[in-house]
């Protein structure tokens, strides 16, 4: 097998790569798992250990999800799925392992404590007046960055008010030096744009004498039952108290066209709990469901903040958001956070949003025996629904197919991919909403990881279906209809007459010959350089106006979800470098994140034109040993050679402060540096 080494994913991505993710099958984990199961086993002195974070009964199988530990510290986003036999033997089935951690982080001893990490993050939020809500959290863990370097970090979780809006910044702080390594918004919102509404649903009555049944309260008629607690925020952003009423009828309080939102919250919160217990044999959350109702003034939103669910009373275009589908949606954000931990950004954020929508569909089936494939229908006053399963793009913002995805798309809009796939799966022969929900939820419990992409998410649903004894061919078909091809899951019912997957038109490139790109909107253009003439290859788009994105794969067509390098800068300057790819075929896909004109794509190579000698001499291991590392503080006359993140560059103009990645041109035509190849041959 040819070794292919990815040199460049995004600008400035090099560094030590001691920490490496490998498939579970490359390591003998059976002995480690059996040791971990021992009562006397202590993981705190082991470089590789596991602890159980979930177990699922899938048909006749007992499956475990186990979190990777490094000397007792959890490794972010890394877990395995294992099966337990009747004799108690544990066999790993799926997952990845982060190896070589010690080479990057040294010891697991942080240089400051969790409280100091929280104070550090608070100190960085100085650009906007903020007020904390609830207790902040900081957990020590190991995290691998995009350059494949492991760090000992604190994951700091704050909930605060910024102006009138709640915010939940999730921040990764290097526990050795205090550097902020990553940050994203973690609050999970329901979101709707434009007109949208509850006289719309009609008035129903919760009572033992109706088909709904009553809702549970305690003996003092406080809305605080065993599983659900409802707090009246009384249109404030802070405080609130458990709602209490005169037994046994609560008619408090109608607002904005809704008859009693706190009744809705208490009742449907319990029904969500019941559904998870009946269908999955698990609680939706590890803690009691806390429902905060009548939040803020004129607040047309709802959110999960990592601790509780909050519902506003709506506004001119929205009814109060404590409706059955929004309640199921927000509670299920908590289920996702406490299982797969899907990050609320990128493709994983779209999956996160979709699972919450899917849970609303499941609740409708559980309570009413049907679902009309509209999300948020009864919230919106002047439009049909918030989102649509059958045709997500009907709302004017969501996407129906993976080729419409672009970096930075709102997670509510990218949820259309998994929502539409769910519709196709639930309506497949032999399937229904219940089975499809259980497959999605089991994937969430076992197979999805924090930064899973659409491809990995679909594979997880397929693997879950197989373990549940469902026909996985329907999963293949459902995701194919949204452009996601399931490849790492065996179909349990092959299609005797499969529809051929059309091969995109592919234009052949020549080395060092720029080719025009015509990529507008979601258009795709495919290129290939056959039989690469060098081990070191540089692929680049440049020139013109607009914004293209580029995806490159070795020996197979490139796509959004299957590539070896994705470059998605906010202009036409995209680039990927590879080493060890001689004699391979380099496939390139260029898409228009926005309209683009006058852009070019090209492939350059470092070619050694010297005649081979009869007795080849050993090549130096490091071709950059005599070259200085590029520095922003130095002046570089034309002709100067430097090394930069493992590659060699030559200045083609005088420059100062212009790094070789951002200002390089493989053809030596326009910019300041020319790529000469890798430092290592």
XYZ file of C-alpha atoms in Angstrom:
681
model
C 0.000 0.000 0.000
C 1.310 3.441 -0.952
C 1.964 5.818 1.920
C 0.243 9.151 1.398
C 1.158 11.961 3.768
C -1.090 15.001 3.916
C 1.029 18.095 4.199
C -1.584 20.806 4.215
C -5.229 20.976 5.192
C -5.603 24.683 5.864
C -3.125 27.537 6.116
C -0.544 27.102 8.844
C -1.428 23.596 9.896
C 1.930 22.019 10.595
C 3.469 21.050 13.880
C 4.457 18.000 15.830
C 2.309 15.044 14.794
C 3.173 12.554 17.499
C -0.450 12.078 18.506
C -2.155 9.927 15.886
C -5.712 8.635 15.537
C -5.832 4.957 14.564
C -8.695 2.545 14.065
C -9.465 0.294 17.030
C -8.591 -2.753 14.911
C -4.920 -1.699 14.814
C -4.558 -2.142 18.581
C -5.272 -5.204 20.689
C -7.801 -3.691 23.083
C -9.278 -6.937 24.408
C -6.784 -7.225 27.275
C -7.147 -3.530 28.178
C -10.945 -3.786 28.188
C -10.923 -6.900 30.341
C -8.573 -5.177 32.807
C -10.784 -2.085 32.852
C -13.765 -4.229 33.807
C -11.969 -5.423 36.948
C -13.157 -3.819 40.195
C -9.563 -3.384 41.401
C -8.380 -1.681 38.219
C -7.254 1.953 38.449
C -7.006 3.850 35.143
C -5.121 6.800 36.637
C -1.718 5.149 36.121
C -2.384 3.722 32.642
C -1.553 5.473 29.340
C -4.547 3.768 27.710
C -7.669 2.816 29.619
C -11.434 3.005 29.223
C -14.472 3.749 31.325
C -18.070 2.956 30.464
C -20.217 5.966 29.638
C -23.238 4.207 28.160
C -24.718 0.795 27.509
C -27.427 -0.096 25.034
C -29.503 -3.227 24.576
C -29.768 -3.666 20.789
C -31.827 -6.750 20.066
C -29.978 -9.653 21.669
C -26.754 -7.636 21.881
C -25.442 -5.669 24.843
C -23.306 -2.829 23.508
C -21.078 -0.532 25.546
C -19.719 2.906 24.718
C -16.375 3.386 26.455
C -14.512 6.679 26.838
C -10.753 6.657 26.177
C -8.618 7.759 29.139
C -4.953 8.771 29.317
C -3.683 8.413 32.884
C -7.254 8.928 34.031
C -7.902 12.041 31.898
C -10.661 11.675 29.268
C -9.674 12.086 25.615
C -12.135 14.440 23.926
C -14.201 12.871 21.150
C -12.553 9.430 21.334
C -14.526 6.368 22.377
C -15.112 2.820 21.219
C -18.151 0.583 20.950
C -17.755 -2.892 22.421
C -19.996 -5.932 22.694
C -20.371 -8.031 25.834
C -20.859 -11.778 25.484
C -22.980 -13.907 27.810
C -19.715 -15.007 29.435
C -18.720 -11.396 30.114
C -16.063 -11.166 27.393
C -15.730 -7.683 25.898
C -15.003 -7.368 22.170
C -14.334 -3.979 20.525
C -16.478 -3.364 17.423
C -16.064 0.242 16.357
C -14.207 3.439 17.148
C -10.826 5.106 17.087
C -7.919 5.509 19.514
C -5.685 8.561 19.943
C -2.122 7.272 20.373
C 1.192 8.996 21.119
C -0.374 11.485 23.513
C 2.568 11.683 25.933
C 4.916 12.833 23.156
C 2.823 15.982 22.794
C 1.618 16.848 26.283
C 4.223 15.289 28.579
C 2.508 14.840 31.932
C -1.178 15.243 32.712
C -0.408 17.757 35.457
C -2.016 21.142 34.637
C -0.184 24.361 35.471
C -3.315 25.945 36.979
C -6.613 24.738 38.395
C -10.167 24.699 37.043
C -11.233 27.891 38.833
C -8.292 29.744 37.318
C -9.255 28.440 33.876
C -12.768 29.810 34.363
C -11.379 33.187 35.458
C -9.106 33.238 32.422
C -12.036 32.696 30.050
C -14.118 35.319 31.825
C -11.230 37.729 31.387
C -11.266 37.262 27.609
C -14.959 38.162 27.306
C -14.370 41.878 27.730
C -15.814 43.138 24.458
C -19.443 42.903 25.564
C -20.981 43.407 28.987
C -21.925 39.946 30.231
C -23.582 38.582 33.341
C -23.129 34.959 34.421
C -26.091 32.612 34.790
C -25.577 29.557 36.976
C -22.337 27.866 37.939
C -19.562 27.671 35.326
C -17.833 24.342 34.682
C -14.262 23.427 33.754
C -13.257 19.835 33.007
C -9.711 18.629 32.363
C -9.305 16.561 29.196
C -7.017 15.820 26.270
C -7.882 17.338 22.881
C -6.257 17.001 19.466
C -6.207 20.099 17.279
C -6.515 20.303 13.483
C -2.744 19.961 13.162
C -2.971 16.557 14.890
C -1.219 17.864 18.012
C -2.561 16.756 21.397
C -3.052 19.281 24.207
C -3.973 19.018 27.866
C -6.940 21.397 28.080
C -9.716 22.644 30.273
C -13.097 22.604 28.566
C -14.748 25.659 30.115
C -18.538 25.929 29.917
C -20.092 29.289 30.822
C -23.682 30.437 30.523
C -24.092 34.194 30.523
C -26.253 37.032 29.285
C -24.741 39.273 26.615
C -27.028 42.236 26.442
C -30.511 40.721 26.228
C -29.388 37.419 24.670
C -28.204 34.249 26.421
C -24.829 32.868 25.368
C -22.924 29.691 26.177
C -19.301 29.987 25.017
C -17.523 26.623 25.065
C -13.800 27.339 25.384
C -10.776 25.041 25.231
C -7.909 26.452 27.312
C -4.406 24.957 27.167
C -3.829 23.721 30.717
C -0.065 24.214 30.375
C 0.146 27.821 29.181
C -3.376 29.306 29.310
C -3.695 29.791 25.552
C -7.248 29.833 24.152
C -7.117 27.001 21.592
C -10.715 26.919 20.387
C -14.103 28.411 21.186
C -17.625 28.060 19.847
C -21.174 28.966 20.782
C -22.734 26.037 22.608
C -26.240 27.245 23.319
C -28.784 25.241 21.332
C -31.642 27.379 20.061
C -34.878 26.870 18.246
C -34.693 29.402 15.475
C -37.256 30.803 13.044
C -37.146 33.706 10.660
C -40.034 35.843 9.520
C -43.666 35.404 10.245
C -44.614 32.382 12.093
C -48.157 30.164 15.365
C -51.123 28.767 19.154
C -54.699 29.269 18.675
C -53.420 27.533 15.585
C -53.227 24.133 17.280
C -56.622 24.511 18.877
C -57.390 24.128 22.561
C -56.863 20.752 24.175
C -57.384 19.701 27.741
C -55.064 17.641 29.994
C -57.185 15.388 32.176
C -57.488 11.724 33.141
C -60.761 11.769 31.209
C -59.198 12.896 27.895
C -56.930 10.974 25.545
C -53.971 13.109 26.676
C -54.231 12.200 30.350
C -53.203 14.525 33.159
C -49.756 15.868 34.058
C -47.841 15.000 37.212
C -47.309 17.418 40.110
C -46.342 16.886 43.744
C -48.729 16.651 46.697
C -48.746 20.450 47.097
C -49.744 20.967 43.442
C -46.291 22.277 42.643
C -45.060 21.475 39.147
C -42.201 19.402 40.540
C -42.723 15.709 39.829
C -40.225 12.854 39.896
C -39.003 13.572 36.358
C -40.041 17.127 35.416
C -39.916 20.527 37.102
C -41.522 23.645 35.590
C -40.342 27.088 36.689
C -42.302 30.298 36.123
C -39.768 32.951 35.067
C -42.495 35.618 35.219
C -40.988 37.331 32.152
C -37.596 37.758 33.844
C -34.200 36.433 32.734
C -33.038 35.441 36.213
C -34.534 33.688 39.203
C -37.979 32.180 38.792
C -39.693 29.623 41.013
C -41.496 26.321 40.689
C -45.078 27.038 39.712
C -47.735 26.169 42.306
C -51.501 26.356 41.896
C -54.670 25.555 43.805
C -55.328 21.838 43.452
C -56.325 20.300 41.128
C -56.791 22.567 38.122
C -54.207 24.990 36.762
C -55.479 27.652 34.398
C -52.537 30.000 34.933
C -51.702 31.675 32.694
C -52.807 32.496 29.175
C -50.447 34.656 27.126
C -49.974 35.636 23.491
C -52.609 33.254 22.163
C -51.545 30.237 24.245
C -53.863 28.970 26.921
C -51.422 27.699 29.611
C -47.785 27.224 28.488
C -46.689 25.883 31.887
C -49.202 23.039 31.570
C -47.759 22.252 28.138
C -44.232 22.219 29.544
C -45.060 19.945 32.476
C -47.184 17.549 30.416
C -45.043 17.224 27.300
C -41.831 17.184 29.333
C -43.166 14.043 31.027
C -44.227 12.545 27.694
C -40.735 13.072 26.260
C -39.365 11.300 29.324
C -41.867 8.449 28.846
C -40.999 8.079 25.155
C -37.277 7.723 25.808
C -37.942 5.178 28.556
C -40.463 3.154 26.521
C -38.598 3.164 23.212
C -34.938 3.311 24.311
C -35.052 2.159 27.938
C -33.091 5.231 28.978
C -33.760 8.678 30.402
C -33.446 11.603 28.001
C -31.261 13.411 30.552
C -29.220 12.234 33.499
C -30.902 14.883 35.654
C -34.518 15.899 36.165
C -35.953 17.906 33.278
C -36.104 21.581 34.278
C -38.461 23.646 32.116
C -38.218 27.447 32.450
C -41.376 29.058 31.010
C -42.433 32.713 30.468
C -38.784 33.709 29.930
C -37.999 37.335 29.117
C -40.179 39.836 27.324
C -41.195 39.521 23.678
C -38.745 36.597 23.465
C -39.434 34.442 20.389
C -37.013 31.618 21.062
C -36.237 28.569 23.183
C -32.895 27.049 24.150
C -30.962 24.334 25.974
C -28.004 25.776 27.911
C -26.435 22.550 29.118
C -28.437 22.572 32.320
C -32.104 23.289 31.583
C -34.670 24.095 28.888
C -35.959 27.659 28.490
C -39.016 28.876 26.555
C -40.008 32.422 25.670
C -43.573 33.707 25.284
C -43.082 34.485 21.610
C -43.703 37.767 19.858
C -45.816 39.249 17.083
C -44.990 36.409 14.698
C -44.665 33.497 17.138
C -46.828 31.938 19.824
C -45.195 30.931 23.134
C -42.572 28.302 22.411
C -43.618 25.734 25.030
C -45.256 23.576 22.351
C -44.909 19.785 22.203
C -42.430 19.757 19.305
C -40.216 22.537 20.652
C -40.186 20.839 24.073
C -39.087 17.520 22.530
C -36.501 19.399 20.466
C -34.872 21.179 23.423
C -34.865 18.155 25.738
C -33.200 16.133 22.989
C -30.373 18.663 22.710
C -29.581 17.548 26.247
C -29.696 13.885 25.205
C -27.208 14.603 22.420
C -24.868 16.544 24.710
C -24.827 13.740 27.275
C -24.257 11.005 24.661
C -22.360 11.784 21.446
C -21.582 15.369 22.453
C -22.001 16.603 18.861
C -20.450 20.055 18.644
C -22.962 22.794 17.822
C -21.164 23.934 14.674
C -20.340 22.619 11.211
C -21.763 19.306 10.041
C -21.932 17.975 13.595
C -24.110 20.976 14.479
C -26.483 20.161 11.622
C -26.741 16.588 12.911
C -27.319 17.925 16.443
C -30.206 20.113 15.265
C -31.643 17.335 13.116
C -31.697 14.814 15.955
C -33.758 17.258 18.009
C -36.194 17.716 15.106
C -36.327 13.936 14.663
C -37.184 13.591 18.359
C -40.133 15.940 17.840
C -41.351 13.703 15.008
C -40.986 10.717 17.326
C -42.962 12.424 20.122
C -45.818 13.156 17.728
C -45.878 9.492 16.747
C -45.678 8.439 20.413
C -48.500 10.734 21.611
C -50.734 11.085 18.551
C -49.859 8.043 16.439
C -48.897 10.180 13.431
C -46.733 13.071 12.225
C -47.279 15.507 9.339
C -43.525 16.115 8.657
C -43.603 19.764 9.758
C -41.422 21.060 12.588
C -42.660 24.000 14.685
C -46.020 24.143 12.935
C -47.948 25.373 15.978
C -45.404 28.032 16.947
C -45.629 30.097 13.796
C -48.510 32.586 13.516
C -48.246 33.543 9.861
C -46.305 30.750 8.149
C -46.900 27.054 7.769
C -43.985 25.748 9.874
C -40.427 26.392 11.035
C -38.864 23.535 9.046
C -39.932 20.738 6.715
C -38.764 17.128 6.538
C -39.950 16.154 3.056
C -38.468 19.217 1.332
C -36.326 21.173 3.819
C -35.628 23.968 1.312
C -39.333 24.887 1.408
C -38.524 27.214 4.331
C -36.282 29.270 2.046
C -33.057 28.608 3.978
C -32.535 24.892 4.666
C -30.750 22.537 2.277
C -31.961 19.288 0.684
C -28.671 17.814 -0.545
C -25.083 17.644 0.641
C -23.832 19.470 -2.459
C -25.624 22.569 -1.133
C -23.592 22.527 2.097
C -20.983 25.242 2.658
C -18.758 26.177 5.563
C -20.486 28.623 7.878
C -24.052 27.586 7.051
C -26.394 27.924 10.037
C -26.840 24.576 11.782
C -30.634 24.927 11.633
C -30.389 25.081 7.848
C -27.877 22.238 7.419
C -30.150 20.032 9.557
C -32.168 19.526 6.384
C -29.764 16.785 5.237
C -30.442 14.438 8.172
C -34.102 15.515 8.434
C -34.810 14.562 4.830
C -32.849 11.304 5.207
C -34.971 10.525 8.287
C -38.162 11.035 6.278
C -36.957 8.652 3.557
C -35.859 6.092 6.157
C -39.062 6.237 8.225
C -41.211 5.792 5.106
C -39.156 2.894 3.681
C -40.803 -0.559 3.475
C -40.484 -2.308 6.837
C -39.639 0.936 8.625
C -41.624 3.568 10.534
C -40.950 6.667 12.623
C -40.318 4.638 15.774
C -37.707 2.373 14.168
C -35.996 5.264 12.409
C -35.864 7.277 15.652
C -34.416 4.322 17.559
C -31.729 3.914 14.869
C -30.820 7.627 15.040
C -30.843 7.606 18.853
C -28.707 4.451 19.055
C -26.190 6.025 16.684
C -26.197 9.066 18.991
C -25.571 6.840 22.002
C -22.826 4.700 20.456
C -21.366 5.744 17.119
C -21.515 9.514 16.675
C -18.601 11.552 18.039
C -18.218 15.213 18.923
C -16.995 16.300 15.488
C -18.652 13.674 13.271
C -19.386 14.773 9.713
C -22.394 13.775 7.603
C -20.614 10.718 6.208
C -19.661 9.433 9.667
C -23.124 10.225 10.977
C -24.792 8.189 8.234
C -22.385 5.301 8.824
C -23.345 5.426 12.508
C -27.060 5.168 11.724
C -26.348 2.200 9.452
C -24.242 0.416 12.083
C -26.941 1.036 14.683
C -29.589 -0.385 12.341
C -27.520 -3.533 11.817
C -27.082 -4.073 15.550
C -30.805 -3.518 16.084
C -31.607 -6.169 13.485
C -33.140 -3.667 11.040
C -32.645 -3.779 7.271
C -29.698 -1.481 6.680
C -30.291 -1.301 2.917
C -32.972 1.295 3.672
C -30.341 3.417 5.447
C -28.129 3.280 2.347
C -31.036 4.378 0.164
C -32.271 7.133 2.502
C -28.903 8.851 2.761
C -28.118 8.383 -0.934
C -31.132 10.586 -1.665
C -29.431 13.478 0.129
C -26.027 12.817 -1.439
C -24.358 10.865 1.387
C -23.065 7.460 0.284
C -22.839 4.891 3.092
C -19.747 2.763 2.415
C -18.511 1.275 5.699
C -21.663 -0.614 6.625
C -22.746 -3.845 4.989
C -26.218 -3.713 3.497
C -28.429 -6.461 4.920
C -30.608 -6.442 1.826
C -28.721 -5.577 -1.376
C -30.812 -3.872 -4.017
C -31.115 -6.274 -6.978
C -31.500 -3.333 -9.353
C -29.343 -0.557 -7.934
C -29.461 2.813 -9.574
C -26.002 3.626 -10.905
C -24.357 6.589 -9.246
C -23.568 9.092 -11.973
C -19.892 9.890 -12.352
C -19.305 13.625 -12.522
C -17.589 14.990 -15.613
C -13.876 15.122 -14.819
C -11.458 17.357 -16.718
C -7.866 16.192 -16.967
C -5.146 18.603 -15.815
C -1.515 18.925 -16.861
C 1.269 19.756 -14.485
C 1.993 23.510 -14.227
C -0.835 24.425 -16.632
C -3.498 26.662 -15.019
C -7.092 25.817 -15.937
C -10.053 28.230 -15.621
C -12.658 27.528 -12.941
C -16.324 28.302 -13.533
C -17.916 27.736 -10.107
C -21.057 29.656 -9.241
C -23.208 29.059 -6.163
C -23.340 25.309 -5.540
C -21.796 24.306 -8.892
C -19.147 21.596 -8.791
C -16.206 21.161 -11.156
C -14.087 18.025 -11.088
C -10.488 17.673 -12.255
C -7.812 14.980 -12.191
C -4.049 14.955 -12.578
C -3.191 11.419 -13.641
C 0.034 9.637 -12.738
C 1.554 12.442 -10.659
C 5.163 12.987 -11.848
C 6.566 13.835 -8.418
C 6.303 12.717 -4.816
C 5.596 16.340 -3.812
C 2.464 17.931 -5.262
C 0.953 21.386 -4.667
C -2.696 22.011 -5.653
C -4.014 25.555 -5.698
C -6.839 27.836 -6.834
C -6.110 31.535 -7.236
C -6.849 34.804 -9.058
C -10.205 36.415 -9.842
C -13.080 37.472 -7.625
C -15.514 35.642 -5.352
C -15.056 32.590 -3.179
C -14.380 29.005 -4.229
C -13.721 25.992 -1.999
C -11.463 23.087 -2.963
C -11.468 19.387 -1.996
C -8.684 16.987 -3.013
C -8.507 13.179 -2.807
C -5.860 10.635 -3.806
C -6.854 7.857 -6.243
C -10.605 8.517 -5.944
C -13.017 11.312 -6.864
C -13.143 14.053 -4.231
C -16.358 15.163 -2.552
C -17.489 17.282 0.398
C -17.531 14.250 2.689
C -14.760 12.112 1.161
C -11.447 13.902 0.690
C -7.856 13.997 1.910
C -7.681 17.778 2.058
C -10.367 20.470 2.297
C -9.411 24.121 1.778
C -12.249 26.581 2.429
C -10.812 30.069 2.813
C -12.983 33.150 2.327
C -11.656 33.926 -1.169
C -10.285 32.155 -4.250
C -6.975 31.311 -2.571
C -7.219 27.599 -1.743
C -4.245 25.253 -1.481
C -3.304 21.699 -0.494
C 0.155 20.129 -0.421
C 0.988 16.416 -0.479
C 4.119 14.301 -0.096
C 4.570 10.681 -1.150
C 2.007 10.785 -3.955
C 4.169 10.006 -6.984
C 2.439 7.955 -9.721
C -0.982 8.454 -8.096
C -4.047 10.174 -9.548
C -4.889 13.487 -7.853
C -8.635 14.242 -7.930
C -9.854 17.792 -7.304
C -13.348 19.181 -6.765
C -13.900 22.945 -6.822
C -17.220 24.411 -5.669
C -18.479 27.962 -5.538
C -19.198 28.884 -1.929
C -20.416 32.080 -3.574
C -20.272 33.205 -7.183
C -16.728 33.335 -8.577
C -15.104 34.589 -11.765
C -11.658 34.554 -13.374
C -10.340 31.924 -10.954
C -7.862 29.219 -11.947
C -6.924 25.796 -10.618
C -3.492 24.329 -11.102
C -1.150 21.607 -9.926
C 2.587 22.092 -9.565
C 5.289 19.621 -8.664
C 8.844 19.653 -7.439
C 10.648 17.845 -10.272
C 14.186 16.522 -9.900
C 15.658 16.846 -13.399
C 19.074 15.383 -12.597
C 20.086 12.226 -14.414
C 19.904 9.146 -12.194
C 23.249 7.640 -11.260
C 23.920 3.910 -11.635
C 24.491 3.617 -7.892
C 21.917 5.881 -6.193
C 23.249 7.565 -3.100
C 21.167 7.870 0.085
C 19.200 11.115 0.093
C 19.443 13.390 3.097
C 16.579 12.899 5.514
C 16.113 16.615 6.072
C 16.494 18.859 3.028
C 15.845 21.910 5.185
C 18.642 21.417 7.709
C 20.593 24.361 6.252
C 17.548 26.610 5.798
C 16.275 29.133 8.315
C 12.662 28.974 9.469
C 10.608 31.839 8.016
C 9.983 34.644 10.523
C 7.594 37.591 10.327
C 10.367 39.779 11.768
C 12.928 39.203 8.980
C 13.418 40.791 5.546
C 13.822 38.330 2.642
C 15.468 39.513 -0.630
C 14.535 37.810 -3.902
C 16.139 34.365 -4.163
C 16.225 33.681 -0.409
C 15.314 30.104 0.539
C 13.459 29.318 3.779
C 11.634 26.447 5.419
C 8.092 26.847 6.723
C 6.086 24.140 8.489
C 7.995 21.290 6.825
C 8.162 22.738 3.288
C 10.782 24.638 1.266
C 10.078 27.997 -0.380
C 12.092 30.482 -2.493
C 11.371 34.228 -2.492
C 10.498 35.487 -5.995
C 10.213 39.087 -4.788
C 11.613 41.026 -1.866
C 9.264 40.629 1.081
C 8.811 41.281 4.766
C 6.057 39.867 6.992
C 4.406 37.898 4.145
C 4.292 34.202 5.059
C 4.902 31.567 2.335
C 1.470 29.926 2.679
C -0.599 33.054 2.228
C 1.589 34.580 -0.470
C 2.894 31.649 -2.519
C 2.313 30.951 -6.193
C 3.257 27.543 -7.619
C 3.826 29.050 -11.062
C 6.077 31.912 -9.987
C 3.816 34.454 -11.724
C 2.229 36.813 -9.250
C 3.103 36.528 -5.603
C 6.097 36.414 -3.282
C 7.110 32.791 -2.693
C 7.363 29.654 -4.816
C 6.840 26.201 -3.329
C 9.935 23.971 -3.797
C 8.763 20.760 -2.110
C 8.815 19.005 1.231
C 11.729 19.137 3.629
C 11.601 15.371 3.935
C 12.254 12.951 1.060
